[in-house]
């Protein structure tokens, strides 16, 4: 059971790392959209707006993943409980 707890912590940590890398790789394109003023062909909507929505969603996902990671750490701090 202890190994399963460690695997859950490791999995939660991998999710946090993945989302952090995703955010890092998404910031530069969002800044490019802002600096170059790119707009969609169909509606003429600046592409920066959807990028902000995507970054906001990823940021909220990181917060949720951090909460999940913290919850997975709790059983390890208490010991096996058996």
mmCIF file of C-alpha atoms in Angstrom:
data_model
loop_
_atom_site.group_PDB
_atom_site.id
_atom_site.type_symbol
_atom_site.label_atom_id
_atom_site.label_comp_id
_atom_site.label_asym_id
_atom_site.label_seq_id
_atom_site.Cartn_x
_atom_site.Cartn_y
_atom_site.Cartn_z
ATOM 1 C CA UNK A 1 0.000 0.000 0.000
ATOM 2 C CA UNK A 2 2.921 2.327 0.694
ATOM 3 C CA UNK A 3 4.247 1.861 -2.857
ATOM 4 C CA UNK A 4 0.822 2.730 -4.273
ATOM 5 C CA UNK A 5 0.815 5.960 -2.226
ATOM 6 C CA UNK A 6 4.218 6.908 -3.636
ATOM 7 C CA UNK A 7 3.059 6.138 -7.178
ATOM 8 C CA UNK A 8 0.042 8.401 -6.685
ATOM 9 C CA UNK A 9 2.304 11.205 -5.462
ATOM 10 C CA UNK A 10 4.626 10.667 -8.414
ATOM 11 C CA UNK A 11 1.693 10.731 -10.843
ATOM 12 C CA UNK A 12 0.304 13.925 -9.340
ATOM 13 C CA UNK A 13 3.752 15.524 -9.544
ATOM 14 C CA UNK A 14 4.042 14.548 -13.217
ATOM 15 C CA UNK A 15 0.708 16.242 -13.923
ATOM 16 C CA UNK A 16 1.902 19.458 -12.257
ATOM 17 C CA UNK A 17 5.163 19.369 -14.238
ATOM 18 C CA UNK A 18 3.339 18.679 -17.515
ATOM 19 C CA UNK A 19 0.916 21.574 -16.982
ATOM 20 C CA UNK A 20 3.759 23.915 -16.012
ATOM 21 C CA UNK A 21 5.629 23.023 -19.224
ATOM 22 C CA UNK A 22 2.457 23.469 -21.251
ATOM 23 C CA UNK A 23 1.957 26.930 -19.764
ATOM 24 C CA UNK A 24 5.568 27.869 -20.400
ATOM 25 C CA UNK A 25 5.314 26.821 -24.056
ATOM 26 C CA UNK A 26 1.990 28.677 -24.510
ATOM 27 C CA UNK A 27 3.113 32.072 -23.171
ATOM 28 C CA UNK A 28 5.365 32.975 -26.107
ATOM 29 C CA UNK A 29 2.742 32.329 -28.802
ATOM 30 C CA UNK A 30 0.238 34.391 -26.783
ATOM 31 C CA UNK A 31 2.723 37.260 -26.613
ATOM 32 C CA UNK A 32 3.327 36.932 -30.351
ATOM 33 C CA UNK A 33 -0.413 37.204 -30.992
ATOM 34 C CA UNK A 34 -0.475 40.358 -28.890
ATOM 35 C CA UNK A 35 2.617 41.955 -30.451
ATOM 36 C CA UNK A 36 1.733 41.200 -34.083
ATOM 37 C CA UNK A 37 -1.995 41.860 -33.763
ATOM 38 C CA UNK A 38 -3.028 38.658 -35.532
ATOM 39 C CA UNK A 39 -6.758 38.240 -36.109
ATOM 40 C CA UNK A 40 -8.922 35.355 -37.283
ATOM 41 C CA UNK A 41 -9.826 35.393 -40.974
ATOM 42 C CA UNK A 42 -13.508 34.667 -40.492
ATOM 43 C CA UNK A 43 -14.487 37.124 -37.763
ATOM 44 C CA UNK A 44 -11.516 39.411 -37.371
ATOM 45 C CA UNK A 45 -11.243 38.542 -33.667
ATOM 46 C CA UNK A 46 -7.763 39.085 -32.247
ATOM 47 C CA UNK A 47 -6.116 35.714 -31.636
ATOM 48 C CA UNK A 48 -4.761 37.017 -28.362
ATOM 49 C CA UNK A 49 -8.190 36.650 -26.705
ATOM 50 C CA UNK A 50 -8.492 32.878 -27.119
ATOM 51 C CA UNK A 51 -4.853 32.542 -26.026
ATOM 52 C CA UNK A 52 -5.668 34.374 -22.782
ATOM 53 C CA UNK A 53 -8.635 32.067 -22.193
ATOM 54 C CA UNK A 54 -6.436 29.015 -22.814
ATOM 55 C CA UNK A 55 -3.706 30.288 -20.472
ATOM 56 C CA UNK A 56 -6.281 31.030 -17.789
ATOM 57 C CA UNK A 57 -7.676 27.506 -18.085
ATOM 58 C CA UNK A 58 -4.218 25.998 -17.848
ATOM 59 C CA UNK A 59 -3.405 28.154 -14.799
ATOM 60 C CA UNK A 60 -6.572 26.977 -13.050
ATOM 61 C CA UNK A 61 -5.659 23.396 -13.979
ATOM 62 C CA UNK A 62 -2.242 23.865 -12.372
ATOM 63 C CA UNK A 63 -3.916 25.045 -9.160
ATOM 64 C CA UNK A 64 -6.184 21.987 -9.186
ATOM 65 C CA UNK A 65 -3.205 19.707 -9.846
ATOM 66 C CA UNK A 66 -1.293 21.289 -6.949
ATOM 67 C CA UNK A 67 -4.256 20.685 -4.636
ATOM 68 C CA UNK A 68 -4.393 17.076 -5.833
ATOM 69 C CA UNK A 69 -0.644 16.712 -5.277
ATOM 70 C CA UNK A 70 -0.956 18.095 -1.733
ATOM 71 C CA UNK A 71 -3.804 15.686 -0.988
ATOM 72 C CA UNK A 72 -1.742 12.758 -2.231
ATOM 73 C CA UNK A 73 1.126 13.793 0.062
ATOM 74 C CA UNK A 74 -1.035 13.762 3.191
ATOM 75 C CA UNK A 75 -1.206 9.980 3.680
ATOM 76 C CA UNK A 76 2.571 9.738 3.394
ATOM 77 C CA UNK A 77 3.032 12.225 6.233
ATOM 78 C CA UNK A 78 0.805 10.211 8.554
ATOM 79 C CA UNK A 79 2.470 6.901 7.919
ATOM 80 C CA UNK A 80 0.708 3.778 6.771
ATOM 81 C CA UNK A 81 -2.169 4.095 9.278
ATOM 82 C CA UNK A 82 -2.401 0.308 9.648
#
